[in-house]
mmCIF file with all atom_site columns, C-alpha atoms in Angstrom:
data_model
loop_
_atom_site.group_PDB
_atom_site.id
_atom_site.type_symbol
_atom_site.label_atom_id
_atom_site.label_alt_id
_atom_site.label_comp_id
_atom_site.label_asym_id
_atom_site.label_entity_id
_atom_site.label_seq_id
_atom_site.pdbx_PDB_ins_code
_atom_site.Cartn_x
_atom_site.Cartn_y
_atom_site.Cartn_z
_atom_site.occupancy
_atom_site.B_iso_or_equiv
_atom_site.pdbx_formal_charge
_atom_site.auth_seq_id
_atom_site.auth_comp_id
_atom_site.auth_asym_id
_atom_site.auth_atom_id
_atom_site.pdbx_PDB_model_num
ATOM 1   C CA . UNK A 1 1   ? 220.943 151.106 -248.454 1.00 95.00 ? 1   UNK A CA 1
ATOM 2   C CA . UNK A 1 2   ? 217.531 151.474 -246.837 1.00 96.00 ? 2   UNK A CA 1
ATOM 3   C CA . UNK A 1 3   ? 214.922 149.051 -248.111 1.00 96.00 ? 3   UNK A CA 1
ATOM 4   C CA . UNK A 1 4   ? 211.552 147.474 -247.550 1.00 95.00 ? 4   UNK A CA 1
ATOM 5   C CA . UNK A 1 5   ? 210.073 144.407 -249.195 1.00 96.00 ? 5   UNK A CA 1
ATOM 6   C CA . UNK A 1 6   ? 210.127 145.785 -252.745 1.00 97.00 ? 6   UNK A CA 1
ATOM 7   C CA . UNK A 1 7   ? 211.890 149.136 -252.882 1.00 97.00 ? 7   UNK A CA 1
ATOM 8   C CA . UNK A 1 8   ? 215.235 150.592 -251.840 1.00 97.00 ? 8   UNK A CA 1
ATOM 9   C CA . UNK A 1 9   ? 216.932 153.946 -251.380 1.00 97.00 ? 9   UNK A CA 1
ATOM 10  C CA . UNK A 1 10  ? 220.700 154.413 -251.640 1.00 97.00 ? 10  UNK A CA 1
ATOM 11  C CA . UNK A 1 11  ? 222.288 157.046 -249.398 1.00 98.00 ? 11  UNK A CA 1
ATOM 12  C CA . UNK A 1 12  ? 225.892 157.958 -250.271 1.00 98.00 ? 12  UNK A CA 1
ATOM 13  C CA . UNK A 1 13  ? 226.059 154.957 -252.612 1.00 94.00 ? 13  UNK A CA 1
ATOM 14  C CA . UNK A 1 14  ? 229.830 154.862 -253.038 1.00 92.00 ? 14  UNK A CA 1
ATOM 15  C CA . UNK A 1 15  ? 229.868 151.147 -253.867 1.00 94.00 ? 15  UNK A CA 1
ATOM 16  C CA . UNK A 1 16  ? 227.348 151.024 -256.736 1.00 96.00 ? 16  UNK A CA 1
ATOM 17  C CA . UNK A 1 17  ? 228.382 147.573 -257.973 1.00 95.00 ? 17  UNK A CA 1
ATOM 18  C CA . UNK A 1 18  ? 227.804 145.970 -254.588 1.00 96.00 ? 18  UNK A CA 1
ATOM 19  C CA . UNK A 1 19  ? 224.591 147.920 -254.068 1.00 96.00 ? 19  UNK A CA 1
ATOM 20  C CA . UNK A 1 20  ? 223.156 146.931 -257.444 1.00 96.00 ? 20  UNK A CA 1
ATOM 21  C CA . UNK A 1 21  ? 224.188 143.308 -256.933 1.00 96.00 ? 21  UNK A CA 1
ATOM 22  C CA . UNK A 1 22  ? 222.456 143.212 -253.535 1.00 97.00 ? 22  UNK A CA 1
ATOM 23  C CA . UNK A 1 23  ? 219.349 144.869 -254.965 1.00 96.00 ? 23  UNK A CA 1
ATOM 24  C CA . UNK A 1 24  ? 219.170 142.339 -257.792 1.00 96.00 ? 24  UNK A CA 1
ATOM 25  C CA . UNK A 1 25  ? 219.786 139.291 -255.588 1.00 97.00 ? 25  UNK A CA 1
ATOM 26  C CA . UNK A 1 26  ? 217.186 140.516 -253.085 1.00 97.00 ? 26  UNK A CA 1
ATOM 27  C CA . UNK A 1 27  ? 214.530 141.182 -255.707 1.00 97.00 ? 27  UNK A CA 1
ATOM 28  C CA . UNK A 1 28  ? 214.395 144.888 -254.845 1.00 96.00 ? 28  UNK A CA 1
ATOM 29  C CA . UNK A 1 29  ? 213.833 147.916 -257.045 1.00 96.00 ? 29  UNK A CA 1
ATOM 30  C CA . UNK A 1 30  ? 216.014 150.956 -256.477 1.00 97.00 ? 30  UNK A CA 1
ATOM 31  C CA . UNK A 1 31  ? 213.641 153.897 -256.195 1.00 96.00 ? 31  UNK A CA 1
ATOM 32  C CA . UNK A 1 32  ? 215.733 156.771 -254.786 1.00 97.00 ? 32  UNK A CA 1
ATOM 33  C CA . UNK A 1 33  ? 219.353 157.897 -254.670 1.00 98.00 ? 33  UNK A CA 1
ATOM 34  C CA . UNK A 1 34  ? 220.377 160.656 -252.284 1.00 98.00 ? 34  UNK A CA 1
ATOM 35  C CA . UNK A 1 35  ? 223.345 161.958 -250.315 1.00 98.00 ? 35  UNK A CA 1
ATOM 36  C CA . UNK A 1 36  ? 224.213 163.233 -246.874 1.00 98.00 ? 36  UNK A CA 1
ATOM 37  C CA . UNK A 1 37  ? 226.049 166.101 -248.598 1.00 98.00 ? 37  UNK A CA 1
ATOM 38  C CA . UNK A 1 38  ? 227.608 167.057 -251.897 1.00 97.00 ? 38  UNK A CA 1
ATOM 39  C CA . UNK A 1 39  ? 231.262 166.076 -251.373 1.00 97.00 ? 39  UNK A CA 1
ATOM 40  C CA . UNK A 1 40  ? 232.597 163.781 -254.100 1.00 96.00 ? 40  UNK A CA 1
ATOM 41  C CA . UNK A 1 41  ? 233.428 160.955 -251.682 1.00 96.00 ? 41  UNK A CA 1
ATOM 42  C CA . UNK A 1 42  ? 229.684 160.748 -250.922 1.00 97.00 ? 42  UNK A CA 1
ATOM 43  C CA . UNK A 1 43  ? 228.291 161.302 -254.430 1.00 97.00 ? 43  UNK A CA 1
ATOM 44  C CA . UNK A 1 44  ? 230.693 159.177 -256.491 1.00 96.00 ? 44  UNK A CA 1
ATOM 45  C CA . UNK A 1 45  ? 228.209 156.329 -256.993 1.00 96.00 ? 45  UNK A CA 1
ATOM 46  C CA . UNK A 1 46  ? 225.276 158.482 -258.062 1.00 97.00 ? 46  UNK A CA 1
ATOM 47  C CA . UNK A 1 47  ? 225.800 158.263 -261.824 1.00 96.00 ? 47  UNK A CA 1
ATOM 48  C CA . UNK A 1 48  ? 226.054 154.467 -261.849 1.00 96.00 ? 48  UNK A CA 1
ATOM 49  C CA . UNK A 1 49  ? 223.042 154.090 -259.566 1.00 97.00 ? 49  UNK A CA 1
ATOM 50  C CA . UNK A 1 50  ? 220.945 156.547 -261.564 1.00 96.00 ? 50  UNK A CA 1
ATOM 51  C CA . UNK A 1 51  ? 221.356 154.440 -264.710 1.00 92.00 ? 51  UNK A CA 1
ATOM 52  C CA . UNK A 1 52  ? 218.799 152.042 -263.246 1.00 82.00 ? 52  UNK A CA 1
ATOM 53  C CA . UNK A 1 53  ? 215.296 152.552 -264.618 1.00 78.00 ? 53  UNK A CA 1
ATOM 54  C CA . UNK A 1 54  ? 212.789 154.609 -262.599 1.00 84.00 ? 54  UNK A CA 1
ATOM 55  C CA . UNK A 1 55  ? 215.425 155.843 -260.146 1.00 95.00 ? 55  UNK A CA 1
ATOM 56  C CA . UNK A 1 56  ? 215.045 159.374 -258.865 1.00 96.00 ? 56  UNK A CA 1
ATOM 57  C CA . UNK A 1 57  ? 217.745 161.590 -257.372 1.00 97.00 ? 57  UNK A CA 1
ATOM 58  C CA . UNK A 1 58  ? 216.504 163.309 -254.223 1.00 98.00 ? 58  UNK A CA 1
ATOM 59  C CA . UNK A 1 59  ? 218.410 166.565 -253.773 1.00 98.00 ? 59  UNK A CA 1
ATOM 60  C CA . UNK A 1 60  ? 219.031 168.655 -250.674 1.00 98.00 ? 60  UNK A CA 1
ATOM 61  C CA . UNK A 1 61  ? 216.580 171.442 -251.543 1.00 97.00 ? 61  UNK A CA 1
ATOM 62  C CA . UNK A 1 62  ? 213.599 169.097 -251.816 1.00 97.00 ? 62  UNK A CA 1
ATOM 63  C CA . UNK A 1 63  ? 214.235 166.836 -248.822 1.00 98.00 ? 63  UNK A CA 1
ATOM 64  C CA . UNK A 1 64  ? 215.829 168.972 -246.085 1.00 96.00 ? 64  UNK A CA 1
ATOM 65  C CA . UNK A 1 65  ? 213.658 168.708 -242.973 1.00 95.00 ? 65  UNK A CA 1
ATOM 66  C CA . UNK A 1 66  ? 211.250 166.425 -244.828 1.00 97.00 ? 66  UNK A CA 1
ATOM 67  C CA . UNK A 1 67  ? 210.002 162.881 -244.550 1.00 98.00 ? 67  UNK A CA 1
ATOM 68  C CA . UNK A 1 68  ? 210.491 160.256 -247.231 1.00 98.00 ? 68  UNK A CA 1
ATOM 69  C CA . UNK A 1 69  ? 208.143 157.304 -247.428 1.00 96.00 ? 69  UNK A CA 1
ATOM 70  C CA . UNK A 1 70  ? 209.589 154.034 -248.628 1.00 96.00 ? 70  UNK A CA 1
ATOM 71  C CA . UNK A 1 71  ? 206.793 151.490 -248.470 1.00 94.00 ? 71  UNK A CA 1
ATOM 72  C CA . UNK A 1 72  ? 205.886 151.248 -244.784 1.00 89.00 ? 72  UNK A CA 1
ATOM 73  C CA . UNK A 1 73  ? 209.095 152.955 -243.620 1.00 93.00 ? 73  UNK A CA 1
ATOM 74  C CA . UNK A 1 74  ? 209.251 156.639 -242.814 1.00 97.00 ? 74  UNK A CA 1
ATOM 75  C CA . UNK A 1 75  ? 212.650 158.237 -243.191 1.00 98.00 ? 75  UNK A CA 1
ATOM 76  C CA . UNK A 1 76  ? 212.980 161.561 -241.389 1.00 98.00 ? 76  UNK A CA 1
ATOM 77  C CA . UNK A 1 77  ? 215.517 163.879 -243.022 1.00 98.00 ? 77  UNK A CA 1
ATOM 78  C CA . UNK A 1 78  ? 217.198 166.481 -240.812 1.00 98.00 ? 78  UNK A CA 1
ATOM 79  C CA . UNK A 1 79  ? 218.881 169.574 -242.185 1.00 98.00 ? 79  UNK A CA 1
ATOM 80  C CA . UNK A 1 80  ? 222.211 169.450 -240.342 1.00 98.00 ? 80  UNK A CA 1
ATOM 81  C CA . UNK A 1 81  ? 224.437 172.307 -241.554 1.00 97.00 ? 81  UNK A CA 1
ATOM 82  C CA . UNK A 1 82  ? 227.986 172.752 -240.414 1.00 96.00 ? 82  UNK A CA 1
ATOM 83  C CA . UNK A 1 83  ? 230.168 170.201 -242.125 1.00 97.00 ? 83  UNK A CA 1
ATOM 84  C CA . UNK A 1 84  ? 228.750 171.652 -245.349 1.00 97.00 ? 84  UNK A CA 1
ATOM 85  C CA . UNK A 1 85  ? 225.789 173.944 -245.973 1.00 97.00 ? 85  UNK A CA 1
ATOM 86  C CA . UNK A 1 86  ? 223.925 171.016 -247.561 1.00 98.00 ? 86  UNK A CA 1
ATOM 87  C CA . UNK A 1 87  ? 224.526 168.362 -244.881 1.00 98.00 ? 87  UNK A CA 1
ATOM 88  C CA . UNK A 1 88  ? 221.652 166.025 -244.075 1.00 98.00 ? 88  UNK A CA 1
ATOM 89  C CA . UNK A 1 89  ? 221.086 163.181 -241.621 1.00 98.00 ? 89  UNK A CA 1
ATOM 90  C CA . UNK A 1 90  ? 218.605 160.368 -242.258 1.00 98.00 ? 90  UNK A CA 1
ATOM 91  C CA . UNK A 1 91  ? 216.662 158.895 -239.314 1.00 98.00 ? 91  UNK A CA 1
ATOM 92  C CA . UNK A 1 92  ? 215.139 155.478 -239.983 1.00 97.00 ? 92  UNK A CA 1
ATOM 93  C CA . UNK A 1 93  ? 213.524 153.624 -237.086 1.00 96.00 ? 93  UNK A CA 1
ATOM 94  C CA . UNK A 1 94  ? 216.241 153.806 -234.398 1.00 97.00 ? 94  UNK A CA 1
ATOM 95  C CA . UNK A 1 95  ? 219.134 154.334 -236.845 1.00 98.00 ? 95  UNK A CA 1
ATOM 96  C CA . UNK A 1 96  ? 220.711 157.623 -237.898 1.00 98.00 ? 96  UNK A CA 1
ATOM 97  C CA . UNK A 1 97  ? 222.865 157.927 -241.002 1.00 98.00 ? 97  UNK A CA 1
ATOM 98  C CA . UNK A 1 98  ? 224.954 160.991 -240.204 1.00 98.00 ? 98  UNK A CA 1
ATOM 99  C CA . UNK A 1 99  ? 227.331 161.462 -243.100 1.00 96.00 ? 99  UNK A CA 1
ATOM 100 C CA . UNK A 1 100 ? 230.117 163.711 -241.795 1.00 97.00 ? 100 UNK A CA 1
ATOM 101 C CA . UNK A 1 101 ? 228.951 165.936 -238.911 1.00 97.00 ? 101 UNK A CA 1
ATOM 102 C CA . UNK A 1 102 ? 229.248 163.069 -236.418 1.00 97.00 ? 102 UNK A CA 1
ATOM 103 C CA . UNK A 1 103 ? 231.554 160.096 -236.787 1.00 97.00 ? 103 UNK A CA 1
ATOM 104 C CA . UNK A 1 104 ? 231.740 157.170 -234.393 1.00 97.00 ? 104 UNK A CA 1
ATOM 105 C CA . UNK A 1 105 ? 233.877 158.535 -231.561 1.00 97.00 ? 105 UNK A CA 1
ATOM 106 C CA . UNK A 1 106 ? 234.493 162.009 -232.993 1.00 97.00 ? 106 UNK A CA 1
ATOM 107 C CA . UNK A 1 107 ? 233.033 164.776 -235.139 1.00 97.00 ? 107 UNK A CA 1
ATOM 108 C CA . UNK A 1 108 ? 233.727 165.931 -238.675 1.00 95.00 ? 108 UNK A CA 1
ATOM 109 C CA . UNK A 1 109 ? 235.259 169.156 -239.890 1.00 95.00 ? 109 UNK A CA 1
ATOM 110 C CA . UNK A 1 110 ? 233.282 172.372 -240.199 1.00 95.00 ? 110 UNK A CA 1
ATOM 111 C CA . UNK A 1 111 ? 234.084 173.128 -243.843 1.00 95.00 ? 111 UNK A CA 1
ATOM 112 C CA . UNK A 1 112 ? 231.124 175.508 -244.166 1.00 94.00 ? 112 UNK A CA 1
ATOM 113 C CA . UNK A 1 113 ? 232.605 177.898 -241.549 1.00 93.00 ? 113 UNK A CA 1
ATOM 114 C CA . UNK A 1 114 ? 229.117 177.912 -239.991 1.00 96.00 ? 114 UNK A CA 1
ATOM 115 C CA . UNK A 1 115 ? 230.362 177.060 -236.509 1.00 97.00 ? 115 UNK A CA 1
ATOM 116 C CA . UNK A 1 116 ? 227.027 177.891 -234.892 1.00 97.00 ? 116 UNK A CA 1
ATOM 117 C CA . UNK A 1 117 ? 225.192 175.661 -237.385 1.00 97.00 ? 117 UNK A CA 1
ATOM 118 C CA . UNK A 1 118 ? 227.683 172.865 -236.727 1.00 97.00 ? 118 UNK A CA 1
ATOM 119 C CA . UNK A 1 119 ? 227.212 173.247 -232.960 1.00 97.00 ? 119 UNK A CA 1
ATOM 120 C CA . UNK A 1 120 ? 223.408 173.189 -233.316 1.00 98.00 ? 120 UNK A CA 1
ATOM 121 C CA . UNK A 1 121 ? 223.658 170.110 -235.548 1.00 98.00 ? 121 UNK A CA 1
ATOM 122 C CA . UNK A 1 122 ? 225.656 168.228 -232.922 1.00 97.00 ? 122 UNK A CA 1
ATOM 123 C CA . UNK A 1 123 ? 223.177 169.341 -230.242 1.00 97.00 ? 123 UNK A CA 1
ATOM 124 C CA . UNK A 1 124 ? 220.281 168.123 -232.434 1.00 97.00 ? 124 UNK A CA 1
ATOM 125 C CA . UNK A 1 125 ? 221.911 164.708 -232.784 1.00 98.00 ? 125 UNK A CA 1
ATOM 126 C CA . UNK A 1 126 ? 222.578 164.595 -229.040 1.00 97.00 ? 126 UNK A CA 1
ATOM 127 C CA . UNK A 1 127 ? 218.875 165.232 -228.357 1.00 97.00 ? 127 UNK A CA 1
ATOM 128 C CA . UNK A 1 128 ? 217.822 161.987 -230.068 1.00 98.00 ? 128 UNK A CA 1
ATOM 129 C CA . UNK A 1 129 ? 217.028 158.923 -227.952 1.00 98.00 ? 129 UNK A CA 1
ATOM 130 C CA . UNK A 1 130 ? 220.201 157.431 -226.490 1.00 97.00 ? 130 UNK A CA 1
ATOM 131 C CA . UNK A 1 131 ? 219.333 154.073 -228.093 1.00 98.00 ? 131 UNK A CA 1
ATOM 132 C CA . UNK A 1 132 ? 219.793 155.656 -231.554 1.00 98.00 ? 132 UNK A CA 1
ATOM 133 C CA . UNK A 1 133 ? 222.304 153.693 -233.658 1.00 98.00 ? 133 UNK A CA 1
ATOM 134 C CA . UNK A 1 134 ? 224.811 155.959 -235.428 1.00 98.00 ? 134 UNK A CA 1
ATOM 135 C CA . UNK A 1 135 ? 226.077 155.057 -238.905 1.00 98.00 ? 135 UNK A CA 1
ATOM 136 C CA . UNK A 1 136 ? 228.667 157.639 -239.918 1.00 97.00 ? 136 UNK A CA 1
ATOM 137 C CA . UNK A 1 137 ? 230.144 158.558 -243.275 1.00 95.00 ? 137 UNK A CA 1
ATOM 138 C CA . UNK A 1 138 ? 233.675 157.361 -242.461 1.00 96.00 ? 138 UNK A CA 1
ATOM 139 C CA . UNK A 1 139 ? 235.488 155.050 -240.074 1.00 97.00 ? 139 UNK A CA 1
ATOM 140 C CA . UNK A 1 140 ? 237.893 156.959 -237.836 1.00 97.00 ? 140 UNK A CA 1
ATOM 141 C CA . UNK A 1 141 ? 237.220 154.919 -234.696 1.00 97.00 ? 141 UNK A CA 1
ATOM 142 C CA . UNK A 1 142 ? 240.797 153.856 -233.948 1.00 97.00 ? 142 UNK A CA 1
ATOM 143 C CA . UNK A 1 143 ? 242.174 157.402 -234.301 1.00 97.00 ? 143 UNK A CA 1
ATOM 144 C CA . UNK A 1 144 ? 239.229 158.843 -232.364 1.00 98.00 ? 144 UNK A CA 1
ATOM 145 C CA . UNK A 1 145 ? 239.693 156.446 -229.446 1.00 98.00 ? 145 UNK A CA 1
ATOM 146 C CA . UNK A 1 146 ? 243.440 157.119 -229.325 1.00 98.00 ? 146 UNK A CA 1
ATOM 147 C CA . UNK A 1 147 ? 242.652 160.834 -229.026 1.00 98.00 ? 147 UNK A CA 1
ATOM 148 C CA . UNK A 1 148 ? 239.923 160.196 -226.413 1.00 98.00 ? 148 UNK A CA 1
ATOM 149 C CA . UNK A 1 149 ? 242.359 158.094 -224.331 1.00 98.00 ? 149 UNK A CA 1
ATOM 150 C CA . UNK A 1 150 ? 244.839 160.986 -224.246 1.00 98.00 ? 150 UNK A CA 1
ATOM 151 C CA . UNK A 1 151 ? 242.116 163.319 -222.979 1.00 97.00 ? 151 UNK A CA 1
ATOM 152 C CA . UNK A 1 152 ? 240.525 160.906 -220.518 1.00 97.00 ? 152 UNK A CA 1
ATOM 153 C CA . UNK A 1 153 ? 242.947 158.105 -219.652 1.00 97.00 ? 153 UNK A CA 1
ATOM 154 C CA . UNK A 1 154 ? 240.680 156.872 -216.835 1.00 97.00 ? 154 UNK A CA 1
ATOM 155 C CA . UNK A 1 155 ? 237.515 156.642 -218.924 1.00 98.00 ? 155 UNK A CA 1
ATOM 156 C CA . UNK A 1 156 ? 236.698 152.921 -218.749 1.00 97.00 ? 156 UNK A CA 1
ATOM 157 C CA . UNK A 1 157 ? 234.100 153.218 -221.522 1.00 98.00 ? 157 UNK A CA 1
ATOM 158 C CA . UNK A 1 158 ? 236.774 153.991 -224.115 1.00 98.00 ? 158 UNK A CA 1
ATOM 159 C CA . UNK A 1 159 ? 238.261 150.493 -223.769 1.00 97.00 ? 159 UNK A CA 1
ATOM 160 C CA . UNK A 1 160 ? 234.829 148.873 -223.918 1.00 97.00 ? 160 UNK A CA 1
ATOM 161 C CA . UNK A 1 161 ? 233.979 150.913 -227.024 1.00 97.00 ? 161 UNK A CA 1
ATOM 162 C CA . UNK A 1 162 ? 237.294 149.948 -228.651 1.00 97.00 ? 162 UNK A CA 1
ATOM 163 C CA . UNK A 1 163 ? 236.850 146.251 -227.870 1.00 95.00 ? 163 UNK A CA 1
ATOM 164 C CA . UNK A 1 164 ? 233.368 146.259 -229.459 1.00 95.00 ? 164 UNK A CA 1
ATOM 165 C CA . UNK A 1 165 ? 234.587 148.013 -232.611 1.00 96.00 ? 165 UNK A CA 1
ATOM 166 C CA . UNK A 1 166 ? 234.254 145.881 -235.759 1.00 95.00 ? 166 UNK A CA 1
ATOM 167 C CA . UNK A 1 167 ? 235.784 147.225 -238.954 1.00 94.00 ? 167 UNK A CA 1
ATOM 168 C CA . UNK A 1 168 ? 233.309 145.262 -241.110 1.00 93.00 ? 168 UNK A CA 1
ATOM 169 C CA . UNK A 1 169 ? 230.229 146.831 -239.444 1.00 94.00 ? 169 UNK A CA 1
ATOM 170 C CA . UNK A 1 170 ? 231.017 150.226 -237.950 1.00 97.00 ? 170 UNK A CA 1
ATOM 171 C CA . UNK A 1 171 ? 228.300 151.747 -235.803 1.00 97.00 ? 171 UNK A CA 1
ATOM 172 C CA . UNK A 1 172 ? 227.715 152.980 -232.280 1.00 98.00 ? 172 UNK A CA 1
ATOM 173 C CA . UNK A 1 173 ? 224.801 153.881 -230.083 1.00 98.00 ? 173 UNK A CA 1
ATOM 174 C CA . UNK A 1 174 ? 224.283 157.466 -229.019 1.00 98.00 ? 174 UNK A CA 1
ATOM 175 C CA . UNK A 1 175 ? 224.577 156.348 -225.386 1.00 98.00 ? 175 UNK A CA 1
ATOM 176 C CA . UNK A 1 176 ? 228.112 155.109 -226.167 1.00 98.00 ? 176 UNK A CA 1
ATOM 177 C CA . UNK A 1 177 ? 228.975 158.334 -227.975 1.00 98.00 ? 177 UNK A CA 1
ATOM 178 C CA . UNK A 1 178 ? 227.932 160.317 -224.914 1.00 98.00 ? 178 UNK A CA 1
ATOM 179 C CA . UNK A 1 179 ? 230.361 158.245 -222.854 1.00 98.00 ? 179 UNK A CA 1
ATOM 180 C CA . UNK A 1 180 ? 233.424 158.283 -225.123 1.00 98.00 ? 180 UNK A CA 1
ATOM 181 C CA . UNK A 1 181 ? 233.202 161.030 -227.739 1.00 98.00 ? 181 UNK A CA 1
ATOM 182 C CA . UNK A 1 182 ? 235.178 163.995 -226.360 1.00 97.00 ? 182 UNK A CA 1
ATOM 183 C CA . UNK A 1 183 ? 233.223 166.434 -228.518 1.00 96.00 ? 183 UNK A CA 1
ATOM 184 C CA . UNK A 1 184 ? 229.926 165.326 -227.014 1.00 96.00 ? 184 UNK A CA 1
ATOM 185 C CA . UNK A 1 185 ? 231.294 165.245 -223.472 1.00 89.00 ? 185 UNK A CA 1
#
């Protein structure tokens, strides 16, 4: 959920009850619903969220490589093909919501068979400022770090990354990804 003082936008709103409860208790109005891509595990909350009044679904075709304004916040939308043909990442301030091309500590699958597009997507993400905070579509940190340890048993950053991992708030900084993610190294 991205929000300002009055309005909010849900991205991959898979927990619509919790989202709507937070919106109500915070005095917000849900303005937009959108997704990082069209897979059901990312779109499952759309119907429930769209039942709110004045909510608009922002679809891939209208927002790829665009900018969304939400009050005083500018949300840059990147077209990031590879995982799927309709994959998007959302860049808000210093945070990037990646969906499934980049997870914390690993990368997603290239279901689109567009390997070049997937590669260019990962390179695009890697070109962002290293202070960028990565919020991925799924939590595979433990499995990813086990794999990274097998590849680089002497990489001291893997242990630091693992010790800082919190299941209730999963994120990483791009600088950390560049140190531990085997696919970025």
